[in-house]
Amino acid sequence: MLEFSDAAAIKIANEYLDHPNRYRSEHDETARAVVTKTTIMLAKIAHSVSVNALEKKEAEFVLQLVTDPRVLKPATVVKKPDEAVYVATIALAFVESLFDRVVAMADLPPGKFDPGAFVAFASITAIGHEFSHGIYGHCEVGTNDKQELYWQELDADRRSGSGSFVVVNDRDVRRMMADFFGIRDNIDLLEVAIFSQSLLAFSLSGTTSAIYANSALRSFLYFDGLRSVVLLKMFANPLEIEYARKNADRLAEAARECVPGGAEIVEIRSKHDEQEKLWRETLKAEVFAFADRMIARSRFRE
């Protein structure tokens, strides 16, 4: 297996950024920087996942970064037939589309966050969703049943929230988030994460497929997955998480007018308590039961 290198990731990013069919906006220089930095982070995370899978389970995870700007599908995963090889893809055009949504947030007072942080965290959560399908047994089940696929997506949404803690857990990725985007404070990181989860949920809301939950529920599942690991690892306590969540609500409200779809993101944030109630009263037990059934099929079960 090749070692991870910034140079290799930058080369892939440039294949996309220099593609003749890519549209150049007035923010092209900043867009290039954000896409490149996000690509480096995604490649580093994918390399770590692949190394661990190979060492522990003789399985391989491959991340394909799609450089054709005409590819519109954000992310996918497939398992090679009769092989322990899982191939996840993410379109760099989707990464840049996230940047296009939040670029104006650089002008929001007090200019606390580099908008690139939202792009990177949303992209990490998106690819974590695809890796989760492979790690937690979904790819071992061949089915076209929409109800079964719906539960797979719910499970992967929550798992990807948990997996996004790699931004803290991986020393190199944490350093990148600080060096690239200036995010060093724990509560700031949580605020970025929670806002980014709603940004991602909204950005994926264009699909009409019945196998995906609504944007508010997807955003909550990302949040709950991350919250579970944050508490387990004692990265923050419940009051700190709640403080960060309220800050994310205020951040969304501040971005309402300058972010395309800002009103929809505010609406997603406003439904958090409703989704929390649904989760605690019925959905948690159902998702956990489904997850147990899936993990029993996974080669990565411990």
XYZ file of C-alpha atoms in Angstrom:
302
model
C 0.000 0.000 0.000
C 1.329 3.458 -0.879
C 2.043 5.845 1.980
C -0.142 8.893 2.301
C 1.341 12.098 0.951
C 0.066 15.651 0.628
C 1.604 15.801 -2.841
C -0.498 12.906 -4.157
C -3.697 14.465 -2.764
C -2.808 17.866 -4.212
C -2.238 16.281 -7.618
C -5.749 14.789 -7.552
C -7.249 18.088 -6.440
C -5.502 19.868 -9.300
C -6.908 17.380 -11.806
C -10.327 18.629 -10.787
C -9.441 22.288 -10.327
C -7.717 22.531 -13.713
C -10.361 20.551 -15.603
C -11.505 22.507 -18.681
C -15.177 21.903 -17.830
C -14.941 23.320 -14.309
C -16.686 26.647 -13.781
C -14.444 29.340 -12.251
C -16.252 31.684 -9.873
C -15.141 35.083 -8.653
C -13.846 33.299 -5.543
C -11.709 30.899 -7.538
C -8.496 31.355 -5.577
C -10.228 30.665 -2.267
C -12.217 27.790 -3.768
C -9.022 26.159 -4.998
C -7.483 26.414 -1.548
C -10.518 24.951 0.231
C -10.966 22.082 -2.234
C -7.266 21.246 -2.033
C -7.170 21.290 1.769
C -10.342 19.215 2.010
C -8.938 16.710 -0.481
C -5.800 16.324 1.635
C -7.886 15.665 4.737
C -10.150 13.150 2.999
C -7.170 11.304 1.545
C -5.485 11.145 4.949
C -8.600 9.767 6.615
C -9.146 7.201 3.845
C -5.536 6.067 4.116
C -5.905 5.505 7.869
C -9.134 3.551 7.399
C -7.542 1.406 4.710
C -4.418 0.671 6.766
C -6.482 -0.392 9.787
C -8.791 -2.576 7.689
C -5.886 -4.289 5.976
C -3.953 -4.918 9.176
C -6.866 -6.114 11.286
C -9.226 -7.816 8.839
C -7.314 -8.263 5.573
C -9.829 -6.010 3.891
C -9.238 -2.980 1.710
C -10.953 0.385 1.609
C -10.370 2.553 -1.429
C -11.349 6.191 -1.776
C -11.861 7.460 -5.307
C -11.924 11.238 -5.601
C -13.936 12.005 -8.729
C -12.284 14.820 -10.684
C -14.803 15.207 -13.498
C -16.798 18.363 -12.654
C -19.772 17.009 -14.605
C -20.291 14.210 -12.051
C -23.157 15.341 -9.870
C -23.683 12.393 -7.514
C -22.061 13.387 -4.204
C -20.822 10.063 -2.809
C -21.316 6.312 -3.153
C -19.830 3.009 -2.018
C -19.692 -0.425 -3.623
C -18.190 -3.738 -2.549
C -16.339 -5.744 -5.169
C -18.059 -9.099 -5.778
C -16.545 -11.924 -3.700
C -13.741 -9.659 -2.428
C -13.189 -7.770 0.803
C -12.661 -4.563 -1.151
C -14.875 -1.534 -0.523
C -14.679 1.375 -2.946
C -16.077 4.715 -1.814
C -16.256 7.748 -4.062
C -16.827 11.431 -3.475
C -17.136 14.009 -6.220
C -14.873 17.024 -5.789
C -17.552 19.008 -7.609
C -19.781 18.306 -4.607
C -17.053 19.519 -2.258
C -16.819 22.743 -4.236
C -20.608 23.094 -4.259
C -20.488 23.135 -0.450
C -17.938 25.931 -0.632
C -20.150 27.873 -3.044
C -22.925 27.767 -0.439
C -20.881 29.054 2.501
C -18.300 31.346 0.889
C -20.218 34.487 1.934
C -19.992 33.439 5.575
C -16.425 34.752 5.603
C -17.953 38.228 5.841
C -20.201 37.484 8.796
C -19.251 39.325 11.993
C -17.156 38.582 13.915
C -15.495 36.497 11.189
C -14.895 33.742 13.695
C -14.740 30.794 11.306
C -13.069 30.101 7.995
C -15.931 28.784 5.800
C -13.552 26.087 4.601
C -13.983 24.398 7.973
C -17.670 23.787 7.206
C -16.763 22.337 3.805
C -14.154 20.003 5.259
C -16.316 18.760 8.120
C -19.368 18.202 5.908
C -17.216 16.320 3.382
C -15.683 14.157 6.110
C -19.161 13.285 7.379
C -20.286 12.448 3.832
C -17.428 10.044 3.194
C -17.839 8.627 6.702
C -21.380 7.701 5.696
C -20.062 5.674 2.758
C -17.332 3.982 4.803
C -19.972 3.083 7.394
C -21.903 1.061 4.820
C -18.784 -1.077 4.395
C -17.661 -1.293 8.010
C -21.029 -2.048 9.596
C -22.273 -4.845 7.363
C -24.591 -3.081 4.924
C -22.499 -4.014 1.901
C -22.757 -7.696 2.807
C -26.524 -7.639 2.256
C -27.689 -7.633 -1.330
C -31.183 -6.179 -1.372
C -33.458 -3.911 -3.365
C -36.006 -3.685 -0.584
C -36.565 0.035 -0.016
C -37.478 -0.377 3.647
C -34.284 -2.326 4.316
C -32.262 0.283 2.436
C -33.962 3.050 4.407
C -32.762 1.528 7.683
C -29.295 1.094 6.238
C -29.214 4.795 5.461
C -30.415 5.741 8.943
C -27.709 3.562 10.480
C -25.036 4.984 8.178
C -26.113 8.548 8.957
C -25.636 8.029 12.684
C -22.438 6.030 12.181
C -21.008 8.801 10.030
C -21.644 11.266 12.835
C -19.644 9.011 15.134
C -16.962 8.564 12.499
C -16.560 12.303 12.032
C -14.857 12.328 15.439
C -11.781 11.338 13.421
C -11.248 15.099 13.229
C -10.295 14.849 16.903
C -9.124 11.261 17.135
C -6.544 11.411 14.345
C -3.713 13.700 15.396
C -2.815 14.608 11.823
C -6.402 15.467 10.893
C -6.839 17.577 14.028
C -3.634 19.431 13.140
C -4.918 19.994 9.603
C -8.195 21.434 10.889
C -6.174 23.859 13.015
C -3.522 24.711 10.425
C -5.856 24.915 7.428
C -8.886 26.569 8.993
C -7.823 27.892 12.403
C -10.138 25.616 14.426
C -8.339 24.855 17.692
C -10.875 25.339 20.493
C -12.969 22.275 21.392
C -16.275 24.136 21.567
C -15.551 25.939 18.303
C -14.929 22.556 16.691
C -18.278 21.256 17.941
C -20.068 24.370 16.690
C -18.483 23.934 13.273
C -19.432 20.252 13.281
C -23.083 20.825 14.201
C -23.609 23.586 11.649
C -21.814 21.510 8.999
C -24.095 18.542 9.682
C -27.139 20.653 8.843
C -25.364 22.102 5.806
C -24.686 18.575 4.576
C -28.226 17.382 5.268
C -29.637 20.303 3.308
C -27.148 19.854 0.450
C -28.202 16.212 0.095
C -31.911 17.024 0.204
C -32.330 17.178 -3.571
C -32.773 13.427 -3.851
C -36.318 12.145 -4.143
C -35.386 8.581 -3.209
C -37.550 7.049 -0.512
C -34.547 5.332 1.051
C -33.312 8.564 2.671
C -34.738 10.288 5.707
C -35.783 13.934 5.651
C -33.090 16.567 6.164
C -33.979 17.328 9.778
C -33.708 13.688 10.803
C -30.460 13.181 8.897
C -28.963 16.239 10.570
C -30.033 14.959 13.988
C -28.589 11.491 13.360
C -25.236 12.988 12.383
C -25.388 15.004 15.604
C -26.375 12.111 17.849
C -23.624 9.910 16.464
C -21.029 12.594 17.096
C -22.469 13.370 20.533
C -22.210 9.732 21.588
C -18.464 9.636 20.887
C -17.815 13.112 22.302
C -19.325 11.962 25.600
C -17.630 8.565 25.520
C -14.207 10.113 24.925
C -14.923 12.933 27.413
C -14.083 15.516 24.764
C -16.911 17.689 26.094
C -19.637 17.396 28.698
C -23.401 17.640 28.046
C -23.553 21.328 28.930
C -20.698 22.132 26.548
C -22.379 20.167 23.762
C -25.625 22.044 24.349
C -23.749 25.363 24.336
C -22.140 24.466 21.012
C -25.526 23.403 19.617
C -27.126 26.713 20.525
C -24.177 28.530 18.981
C -24.716 26.523 15.797
C -28.366 27.623 15.815
C -27.283 31.245 16.067
C -24.692 30.740 13.352
C -27.373 29.345 11.030
C -29.629 32.299 11.768
C -26.787 34.728 11.010
C -26.179 32.932 7.710
C -29.868 32.867 6.729
C -29.608 35.651 4.144
C -26.118 35.034 2.752
C -26.146 31.253 2.297
C -28.158 29.784 -0.595
C -30.719 27.659 1.210
C -29.998 29.470 4.463
C -33.661 29.573 5.476
C -33.901 25.814 4.978
C -30.818 25.254 7.150
C -32.405 27.378 9.880
C -35.545 25.251 9.585
C -33.498 22.060 9.901
C -31.867 23.438 13.050
C -35.269 24.454 14.457
C -36.511 20.849 14.328
C -33.755 19.461 16.556
C -35.919 19.038 19.676
C -38.653 17.344 17.646
C -36.140 14.852 16.243
C -34.605 14.309 19.692
C -38.037 13.364 21.027
C -38.643 10.966 18.129
C -35.215 9.430 18.684
C -35.637 8.864 22.399
C -39.226 7.605 22.277
C -39.100 5.136 19.365
C -36.371 5.465 16.775
C -33.317 4.776 18.945
C -34.421 1.259 19.866
C -35.339 0.475 16.255
C -32.066 1.779 14.784
C -29.995 -0.012 17.415
C -31.820 -3.296 16.779
C -31.218 -2.931 13.051
C -27.562 -2.009 13.633
C -27.069 -5.154 15.735
C -28.505 -7.264 12.933
C -26.209 -5.624 10.382
C -23.007 -5.744 12.418
C -23.475 -9.479 12.860
C -22.806 -9.786 9.113
C -19.749 -7.525 9.096
C -16.207 -8.828 8.856
C -15.229 -5.911 11.091
C -17.288 -6.993 14.099
C -15.233 -7.488 17.253
